[in-house]
Amino acid sequence: MHTSTSVAVAQGDAVSARLSGQLLAVLAGLAALGALSTNIILPALPRIASELNVGMREMGPVLSGFFLAFAVGQLFVGPVSDRWGRRTPVLSGLVLFIAGSLICAWAQTLSVLVVGRVVQAMGVCAASVLSRAIARDLFEGEALSRTLALTMVAMAAAPGFSPLLGSAMEYGPGWRGSFVLVALLGLLLALAYVAVVGETHSRDRRAAATFGEVLSGYAALAQDTRFIGPAFAVSVIVGGLYAFFAATPAVLMGRLGLSPLQLGLFFASTVFVVFGAGMLAPRLAHRWGAVRVGCIGCMAALAGALAMLAGGDGRNLAYFAGAVVLYLLGMGLVNPLGTAMALGPFSHQAGLASSLLGGLQMACAGGMTALASVAGSSAGLGLVLTAASMLAFAALVASGRQR
């Protein structure tokens, strides 16, 4: 093993022995903050539009502006952190996120709100990307899989809980209070990061890179089957998760007549499926191997997607919920294992690899969300998820053959 890697693992063992609970909680919080800050405002969008005197159709940039800034910003965060370390980008990003959240909280016009959302995204993308890079700095092998399982569970679970939290905020301080709440969470995470984690990318492992070298690094990763196979599998399967959150309100509220609170409770209940699968994934991988368990996850997701596709109009809540459980179970297995497989071989490029992985995820999430939203039905969502599951399976099989 390379000396610097040995040092990093030794550092990781020391940290985990003393502060495993706190360390994992901070990494999970960094991973989940972006999804939380996005989905918490979904129940409030009609009220925001009313208070700002705009139509619902004009609210699109509030979401799309966030996703675009998030996708672009994270491509720069990884290389910067590989050169200068993790601490400065993480803390600077959280400060920027807090500033953007406060801009949103006091926004009196739609344009100011959109600006605040862009600032939010430019800051929080660092937390999301570097939570994975920090895990790779400290751990490898099964320890990395376990750590990523917990952080990826948090990232996948945040969209489930945040609409329910947003609905609860509507009965109290309202949508402006939601932005103040996420700003406070950002502040708490910054303090916790300083106290618990600190710098994890040692100076002897840092490398200066020009813009051209960064682009070359991305190109090399995109052609490296050790990275691109599992990264693509994770990206399309997680893209399906975002498509599920985008299309399900039309199914459950439009066709089945659920209230916003009931919808929030439905989303929150799905978190337990993702949590259980994420906890199970490293144990199964230890016994049968990450590639095999990832392929099993793809097949479970495919079974749920096909069931949803066969369910037609989605007017049977129990049937729809069962199909969702199968898909989320498979996604919960693929996500942490595929992430560990993609980042594992690149200890000296953890930031770069994590950035490209994040960019792929956001691209797939954006495209699949748009397709599912246009379809607006259970069968349409099932079709999107079927394609995602099949593509993820093919990518993992190809990756397994290379390995």
Coordinates of N, CA and C in Angstrom, one line a residue, residues 22-218:
Q22 N -19.8 11.0 16.1 CA -19.8 12.4 15.7 C -19.3 12.6 14.2
L23 N -18.3 11.9 13.9 CA -17.7 12.0 12.5 C -18.8 11.6 11.5
L24 N -19.4 10.5 11.7 CA -20.4 10.0 10.7 C -21.6 11.0 10.7
A25 N -22.0 11.6 11.9 CA -23.1 12.5 11.9 C -22.7 13.8 11.1
V26 N -21.5 14.3 11.2 CA -21.1 15.5 10.4 C -21.1 15.2 8.9
L27 N -20.5 14.0 8.5 CA -20.5 13.7 7.1 C -21.9 13.5 6.6
A28 N -22.8 12.9 7.3 CA -24.1 12.7 6.9 C -24.8 14.0 6.7
G29 N -24.6 15.0 7.7 CA -25.2 16.3 7.6 C -24.7 17.1 6.4
L30 N -23.4 17.0 6.1 CA -22.8 17.6 4.9 C -23.5 17.1 3.7
A31 N -23.6 15.8 3.6 CA -24.2 15.1 2.4 C -25.7 15.5 2.2
A32 N -26.4 15.6 3.3 CA -27.9 15.8 3.2 C -28.3 17.3 3.1
L33 N -27.5 18.2 3.4 CA -27.9 19.6 3.5 C -28.4 20.2 2.2
G34 N -27.8 19.8 1.1 CA -28.3 20.3 -0.2 C -29.7 19.8 -0.5
A35 N -30.0 18.5 -0.3 CA -31.3 18.0 -0.6 C -32.4 18.6 0.4
L36 N -32.0 18.7 1.6 CA -32.9 19.3 2.6 C -33.3 20.7 2.2
S37 N -32.3 21.5 1.9 CA -32.6 22.9 1.6 C -33.4 23.1 0.3
T38 N -33.4 22.1 -0.6 CA -34.2 22.1 -1.8 C -35.7 21.7 -1.5
N39 N -35.8 20.5 -0.9 CA -37.1 19.9 -0.8 C -38.0 20.5 0.3
I40 N -37.3 21.2 1.3 CA -38.1 21.8 2.4 C -39.1 22.9 1.9
I41 N -38.8 23.5 0.8 CA -39.6 24.6 0.3 C -40.7 24.1 -0.7
L42 N -40.7 22.8 -1.0 CA -41.7 22.4 -2.0 C -43.2 22.6 -1.6
P43 N -43.5 22.3 -0.3 CA -44.9 22.5 0.1 C -45.3 24.0 0.1
A44 N -44.3 24.9 0.2 CA -44.6 26.3 0.3 C -44.6 27.0 -1.0
L45 N -44.3 26.4 -2.1 CA -44.2 27.1 -3.4 C -45.4 27.9 -3.8
P46 N -46.6 27.3 -3.6 CA -47.8 28.2 -3.9 C -47.9 29.4 -3.0
R47 N -47.6 29.3 -1.8 CA -47.7 30.5 -0.9 C -46.6 31.5 -1.2
I48 N -45.4 31.0 -1.6 CA -44.3 31.9 -2.0 C -44.7 32.7 -3.2
A49 N -45.3 32.0 -4.2 CA -45.7 32.6 -5.4 C -46.8 33.7 -5.1
S50 N -47.7 33.4 -4.2 CA -48.8 34.3 -3.8 C -48.2 35.6 -3.2
E51 N -47.3 35.4 -2.2 CA -46.7 36.5 -1.5 C -45.8 37.4 -2.3
L52 N -45.2 36.8 -3.4 CA -44.3 37.6 -4.2 C -45.1 38.1 -5.5
N53 N -46.4 37.8 -5.5 CA -47.2 38.3 -6.6 C -46.8 37.8 -8.0
V54 N -46.5 36.5 -8.1 CA -46.1 35.8 -9.3 C -46.9 34.5 -9.5
G55 N -47.0 34.0 -10.7 CA -47.7 32.8 -10.9 C -46.8 31.6 -10.7
M56 N -47.4 30.4 -10.5 CA -46.7 29.2 -10.2 C -45.7 28.9 -11.3
R57 N -46.1 29.1 -12.6 CA -45.2 28.8 -13.7 C -43.9 29.7 -13.6
E58 N -44.0 30.8 -13.0 CA -42.8 31.7 -12.9 C -41.8 31.2 -11.8
M59 N -42.3 30.2 -11.0 CA -41.5 29.8 -9.9 C -40.4 28.8 -10.3
G60 N -40.4 28.4 -11.6 CA -39.4 27.4 -12.0 C -38.0 27.7 -11.7
P61 N -37.5 28.9 -11.9 CA -36.1 29.2 -11.7 C -35.7 29.0 -10.2
V62 N -36.7 29.1 -9.3 CA -36.4 28.8 -7.9 C -35.7 27.5 -7.7
L63 N -36.2 26.5 -8.5 CA -35.7 25.1 -8.4 C -34.5 24.9 -9.4
S64 N -34.8 25.3 -10.7 CA -33.8 25.0 -11.7 C -32.5 25.8 -11.5
G65 N -32.7 27.1 -11.0 CA -31.5 27.9 -10.7 C -30.6 27.2 -9.7
F66 N -31.2 26.6 -8.7 CA -30.5 25.9 -7.6 C -29.7 24.7 -8.2
F67 N -30.4 23.9 -9.0 CA -29.8 22.7 -9.6 C -28.7 23.0 -10.5
L68 N -28.9 24.1 -11.3 CA -27.8 24.4 -12.3 C -26.6 24.9 -11.6
A69 N -26.7 25.8 -10.6 CA -25.6 26.3 -9.9 C -24.9 25.2 -9.1
F70 N -25.7 24.3 -8.6 CA -25.2 23.1 -7.8 C -24.3 22.2 -8.7
A71 N -24.8 22.0 -9.9 CA -24.1 21.1 -10.9 C -22.8 21.7 -11.3
V72 N -22.9 23.0 -11.7 CA -21.6 23.6 -12.2 C -20.6 23.8 -11.0
G73 N -21.1 24.3 -9.9 CA -20.2 24.6 -8.8 C -19.4 23.4 -8.3
Q74 N -20.0 22.3 -8.3 CA -19.3 21.1 -7.7 C -18.2 20.6 -8.6
L75 N -18.2 21.0 -9.9 CA -17.1 20.6 -10.8 C -15.8 21.3 -10.5
F76 N -16.0 22.5 -9.8 CA -14.8 23.3 -9.4 C -14.3 23.0 -8.0
V77 N -15.3 22.6 -7.1 CA -14.9 22.4 -5.7 C -13.9 21.2 -5.5
G78 N -14.1 20.1 -6.2 CA -13.2 19.0 -6.1 C -11.8 19.3 -6.4
P79 N -11.5 19.8 -7.6 CA -10.1 20.2 -7.9 C -9.5 21.2 -6.9
V80 N -10.3 22.2 -6.5 CA -9.8 23.1 -5.5 C -9.4 22.5 -4.2
S81 N -10.2 21.5 -3.8 CA -9.9 20.8 -2.5 C -8.8 19.9 -2.6
D82 N -8.5 19.3 -3.8 CA -7.4 18.5 -4.0 C -6.1 19.3 -3.9
R83 N -6.2 20.6 -4.3 CA -5.0 21.4 -4.3 C -4.8 22.1 -2.9
W84 N -5.9 22.6 -2.3 CA -5.7 23.4 -1.1 C -6.2 22.7 0.2
G85 N -6.8 21.5 0.1 CA -7.3 20.8 1.2 C -8.8 21.0 1.3
R86 N -9.4 20.2 2.2 CA -10.9 20.1 2.4 C -11.4 21.3 3.3
R87 N -10.7 21.6 4.3 CA -11.2 22.5 5.3 C -11.7 23.9 4.7
T88 N -10.9 24.6 4.0 CA -11.2 25.9 3.5 C -12.5 25.8 2.5
P89 N -12.5 24.9 1.5 CA -13.7 24.9 0.7 C -15.0 24.5 1.5
V90 N -14.9 23.6 2.4 CA -16.1 23.2 3.2 C -16.6 24.4 4.0
L91 N -15.7 25.1 4.8 CA -16.2 26.2 5.6 C -16.6 27.4 4.8
S92 N -15.9 27.7 3.7 CA -16.3 28.8 2.8 C -17.6 28.5 2.2
G93 N -17.8 27.2 1.8 CA -19.1 26.9 1.2 C -20.3 27.0 2.1
L94 N -20.0 26.6 3.4 CA -21.1 26.7 4.4 C -21.4 28.2 4.7
V95 N -20.4 29.0 4.7 CA -20.6 30.5 4.9 C -21.5 31.0 3.8
L96 N -21.1 30.7 2.6 CA -21.9 31.1 1.4 C -23.3 30.6 1.4
F97 N -23.5 29.3 1.8 CA -24.8 28.8 2.0 C -25.7 29.5 3.0
I98 N -25.1 29.9 4.1 CA -25.8 30.6 5.1 C -26.2 32.0 4.6
A99 N -25.3 32.7 3.9 CA -25.6 34.0 3.3 C -26.7 33.8 2.3
G100 N -26.7 32.8 1.4 CA -27.8 32.6 0.5 C -29.1 32.4 1.1
S101 N -29.1 31.6 2.2 CA -30.3 31.2 2.9 C -31.0 32.5 3.5
L102 N -30.1 33.4 4.1 CA -30.7 34.6 4.7 C -31.2 35.6 3.6
I103 N -30.5 35.6 2.4 CA -31.0 36.4 1.3 C -32.4 35.9 0.9
C104 N -32.6 34.6 0.8 CA -33.9 34.0 0.5 C -34.9 34.3 1.6
A105 N -34.5 34.3 2.9 CA -35.5 34.5 3.9 C -36.0 35.9 3.9
W106 N -35.3 36.9 3.4 CA -35.7 38.3 3.4 C -36.0 38.8 2.0
A107 N -36.1 37.9 1.1 CA -36.4 38.3 -0.3 C -37.8 38.9 -0.4
Q108 N -37.9 40.0 -1.1 CA -39.2 40.6 -1.4 C -39.7 40.5 -2.8
T109 N -38.8 40.0 -3.7 CA -39.1 39.8 -5.1 C -38.6 38.5 -5.5
L110 N -39.2 38.0 -6.6 CA -38.8 36.7 -7.2 C -37.3 36.7 -7.6
S111 N -36.9 37.8 -8.2 CA -35.5 37.8 -8.7 C -34.5 37.7 -7.5
V112 N -34.8 38.4 -6.4 CA -33.9 38.3 -5.3 C -33.9 36.9 -4.7
L113 N -35.1 36.2 -4.7 CA -35.2 34.9 -4.2 C -34.3 33.9 -5.0
V114 N -34.4 34.1 -6.4 CA -33.6 33.2 -7.3 C -32.1 33.5 -7.0
V115 N -31.7 34.7 -6.9 CA -30.3 35.0 -6.6 C -29.9 34.3 -5.3
G116 N -30.7 34.4 -4.3 CA -30.4 33.7 -3.0 C -30.3 32.2 -3.2
R117 N -31.2 31.6 -4.0 CA -31.1 30.2 -4.2 C -29.8 29.8 -5.0
V118 N -29.4 30.6 -5.9 CA -28.1 30.3 -6.6 C -26.9 30.4 -5.6
V119 N -26.9 31.4 -4.8 CA -25.9 31.6 -3.8 C -25.9 30.4 -2.8
Q120 N -27.1 30.0 -2.4 CA -27.2 28.8 -1.6 C -26.5 27.6 -2.3
A121 N -26.9 27.3 -3.5 CA -26.4 26.2 -4.2 C -24.9 26.2 -4.4
M122 N -24.3 27.4 -4.7 CA -22.9 27.5 -4.9 C -22.1 27.2 -3.6
G123 N -22.8 27.4 -2.5 CA -22.1 27.1 -1.2 C -22.3 25.7 -0.8
V124 N -23.5 25.2 -0.9 CA -23.8 23.8 -0.4 C -23.2 22.7 -1.3
C125 N -22.9 23.0 -2.5 CA -22.3 22.0 -3.4 C -21.0 21.5 -2.8
A126 N -20.3 22.4 -2.1 CA -19.0 22.0 -1.5 C -19.2 21.0 -0.4
A127 N -20.3 21.2 0.4 CA -20.6 20.2 1.5 C -20.9 18.8 0.9
S128 N -21.7 18.8 -0.1 CA -22.1 17.5 -0.7 C -21.0 16.8 -1.3
V129 N -20.2 17.5 -2.2 CA -19.1 16.8 -2.9 C -18.0 16.4 -1.9
L130 N -17.6 17.2 -0.9 CA -16.5 16.9 -0.1 C -16.9 16.0 1.1
S131 N -18.1 15.7 1.3 CA -18.5 14.7 2.3 C -18.0 13.3 1.8
R132 N -18.1 13.1 0.5 CA -17.6 11.8 -0.1 C -16.0 11.9 -0.1
A133 N -15.4 13.0 -0.5 CA -14.0 13.1 -0.6 C -13.3 12.9 0.8
I134 N -14.0 13.5 1.8 CA -13.4 13.3 3.2 C -13.5 11.8 3.6
A135 N -14.6 11.2 3.3 CA -14.7 9.8 3.6 C -13.6 9.0 2.9
R136 N -13.3 9.3 1.7 CA -12.2 8.6 1.0 C -10.9 9.0 1.5
D137 N -10.7 10.2 2.1 CA -9.4 10.5 2.7 C -9.1 9.6 3.9
L138 N -10.2 9.3 4.7 CA -10.0 8.7 5.9 C -10.1 7.2 5.9
F139 N -10.8 6.6 4.9 CA -11.1 5.2 5.0 C -10.9 4.6 3.6
E140 N -10.8 3.2 3.6 CA -10.8 2.5 2.3 C -11.4 1.1 2.6
G141 N -11.7 0.4 1.5 CA -12.3 -1.0 1.7 C -13.6 -1.0 2.3
E142 N -13.8 -1.9 3.2 CA -15.1 -2.1 3.9 C -15.4 -0.9 4.8
A143 N -14.4 -0.3 5.4 CA -14.7 0.9 6.2 C -15.2 2.0 5.4
L144 N -14.7 2.2 4.2 CA -15.2 3.2 3.3 C -16.6 2.9 2.9
S145 N -16.9 1.7 2.6 CA -18.3 1.3 2.2 C -19.3 1.6 3.3
R146 N -18.9 1.3 4.6 CA -19.8 1.5 5.7 C -20.0 3.0 5.9
T147 N -18.9 3.8 5.8 CA -19.0 5.2 6.0 C -19.9 5.8 4.9
L148 N -19.7 5.5 3.7 CA -20.5 6.0 2.5 C -21.9 5.5 2.6
A149 N -22.1 4.3 3.2 CA -23.5 3.8 3.3 C -24.3 4.8 4.2
L150 N -23.7 5.2 5.3 CA -24.4 6.1 6.2 C -24.6 7.5 5.6
T151 N -23.5 8.0 4.9 CA -23.7 9.4 4.3 C -24.6 9.3 3.2
M152 N -24.6 8.3 2.3 CA -25.5 8.2 1.2 C -26.9 8.0 1.6
V153 N -27.1 7.3 2.7 CA -28.5 7.1 3.3 C -29.0 8.5 3.7
A154 N -28.2 9.3 4.3 CA -28.6 10.6 4.7 C -29.0 11.5 3.5
M155 N -28.2 11.4 2.5 CA -28.4 12.2 1.3 C -29.7 11.7 0.6
A156 N -30.0 10.4 0.6 CA -31.2 9.9 0.0 C -32.4 10.1 0.9
A157 N -32.2 10.1 2.2 CA -33.3 10.3 3.1 C -33.8 11.7 3.3
A158 N -32.9 12.6 3.1 CA -33.3 14.1 3.3 C -34.4 14.5 2.4
P159 N -34.5 14.1 1.1 CA -35.7 14.5 0.3 C -37.0 13.9 0.8
G160 N -36.9 12.8 1.6 CA -38.1 12.2 2.1 C -38.6 12.9 3.3
F161 N -37.8 13.4 4.2 CA -38.2 14.0 5.4 C -38.5 15.5 5.2
S162 N -37.7 16.2 4.3 CA -37.8 17.6 4.2 C -39.2 18.2 3.8
P163 N -39.9 17.5 2.9 CA -41.3 18.1 2.6 C -42.2 18.0 3.8
L164 N -42.0 17.0 4.7 CA -42.9 16.9 5.9 C -42.4 18.1 6.8
L165 N -41.1 18.3 6.9 CA -40.7 19.4 7.8 C -41.1 20.7 7.2
G166 N -41.1 20.9 5.9 CA -41.6 22.1 5.3 C -43.1 22.3 5.5
S167 N -43.9 21.2 5.5 CA -45.3 21.4 5.7 C -45.5 21.8 7.2
A168 N -44.7 21.3 8.1 CA -44.9 21.7 9.5 C -44.5 23.1 9.7
M169 N -43.5 23.6 9.0 CA -43.1 25.0 9.1 C -44.2 26.0 8.6
E170 N -45.0 25.5 7.6 CA -46.1 26.3 7.1 C -47.1 26.6 8.2
Y171 N -47.2 25.8 9.2 CA -48.2 26.0 10.3 C -47.6 26.9 11.4
G172 N -46.3 27.2 11.2 CA -45.6 28.1 12.2 C -45.0 29.3 11.6
P173 N -43.7 29.4 11.4 CA -43.1 30.7 10.9 C -43.2 30.8 9.4
G174 N -43.7 29.8 8.7 CA -43.9 30.0 7.2 C -42.6 29.7 6.4
W175 N -42.6 30.0 5.1 CA -41.5 29.7 4.3 C -40.3 30.4 4.6
R176 N -40.4 31.7 5.1 CA -39.2 32.4 5.4 C -38.5 31.7 6.6
G177 N -39.2 31.2 7.5 CA -38.7 30.5 8.6 C -37.9 29.2 8.2
S178 N -38.3 28.6 7.1 CA -37.6 27.4 6.6 C -36.2 27.8 6.1
F179 N -36.1 29.0 5.5 CA -34.7 29.4 5.1 C -33.9 29.7 6.3
V180 N -34.5 30.3 7.3 CA -33.7 30.6 8.5 C -33.3 29.3 9.2
L181 N -34.2 28.3 9.2 CA -33.8 27.0 9.8 C -32.6 26.4 9.1
V182 N -32.6 26.3 7.8 CA -31.5 25.7 7.1 C -30.2 26.5 7.3
A183 N -30.3 27.8 7.4 CA -29.1 28.6 7.7 C -28.6 28.3 9.1
L184 N -29.4 28.1 10.1 CA -28.9 27.6 11.4 C -28.3 26.3 11.3
L185 N -28.9 25.4 10.5 CA -28.3 24.0 10.4 C -26.9 24.1 9.7
G186 N -26.8 25.0 8.7 CA -25.5 25.3 8.1 C -24.4 25.7 9.1
L187 N -24.9 26.6 10.0 CA -24.0 27.2 11.0 C -23.5 26.0 12.0
L188 N -24.5 25.2 12.4 CA -24.2 24.1 13.3 C -23.2 23.1 12.7
L189 N -23.4 22.9 11.4 CA -22.5 21.9 10.7 C -21.1 22.5 10.6
A190 N -21.0 23.8 10.3 CA -19.7 24.4 10.3 C -19.0 24.3 11.6
L191 N -19.6 24.5 12.7 CA -19.0 24.4 14.0 C -18.7 23.0 14.3
A192 N -19.5 22.0 13.9 CA -19.3 20.6 14.1 C -18.1 20.1 13.3
Y193 N -18.0 20.6 12.1 CA -16.9 20.2 11.2 C -15.6 20.7 11.8
V194 N -15.5 21.9 12.3 CA -14.3 22.4 12.9 C -13.9 21.5 14.1
A195 N -14.9 21.2 15.0 CA -14.6 20.5 16.2 C -14.3 19.0 16.0
V196 N -14.9 18.4 15.0 CA -14.9 16.9 14.9 C -14.0 16.5 13.8
V197 N -14.0 17.1 12.6 CA -13.4 16.6 11.4 C -12.0 17.3 11.1
G198 N -12.1 18.6 10.8 CA -10.9 19.4 10.5 C -10.3 19.0 9.1
E199 N -9.1 19.3 8.9 CA -8.4 18.9 7.6 C -8.1 17.4 7.5
T200 N -8.5 16.8 6.4 CA -8.2 15.4 6.2 C -7.3 15.1 5.0
H201 N -7.1 16.1 4.2 CA -6.2 16.0 3.0 C -4.9 16.5 3.3
S202 N -3.9 15.7 3.7 CA -2.6 16.1 4.1 C -1.8 16.8 3.0
R203 N -0.9 17.7 3.4 CA -0.2 18.5 2.4 C 0.6 17.6 1.4
D204 N 1.2 16.5 1.9 CA 2.0 15.7 1.0 C 1.2 15.0 -0.1
R205 N -0.1 15.0 0.0 CA -1.0 14.4 -1.0 C -1.6 15.4 -1.9
R206 N -1.4 16.7 -1.7 CA -2.0 17.7 -2.5 C -1.2 17.9 -3.8
A207 N -1.9 18.3 -4.9 CA -1.2 18.5 -6.1 C -1.8 19.7 -6.8
A208 N -0.9 20.6 -7.3 CA -1.4 21.8 -8.0 C -1.8 21.3 -9.4
A209 N -2.8 21.9 -10.0 CA -3.3 21.6 -11.3 C -3.8 22.8 -12.0
T210 N -3.4 22.9 -13.3 CA -3.9 24.0 -14.1 C -5.3 23.6 -14.6
F211 N -6.0 24.6 -15.2 CA -7.3 24.4 -15.7 C -7.3 23.2 -16.7
G212 N -6.3 23.3 -17.6 CA -6.2 22.2 -18.6 C -6.0 20.9 -18.0
E213 N -5.2 20.8 -16.9 CA -4.9 19.5 -16.2 C -6.2 19.0 -15.6
V214 N -7.0 19.9 -15.0 CA -8.3 19.5 -14.4 C -9.2 18.9 -15.5
L215 N -9.3 19.6 -16.6 CA -10.1 19.0 -17.7 C -9.5 17.6 -18.2
S216 N -8.2 17.5 -18.2 CA -7.6 16.3 -18.6 C -7.9 15.2 -17.6
G217 N -7.9 15.6 -16.3 CA -8.2 14.7 -15.2 C -9.7 14.2 -15.3
Y218 N -10.6 15.1 -15.6 CA -12.0 14.7 -15.8 C -12.1 13.7 -17.0

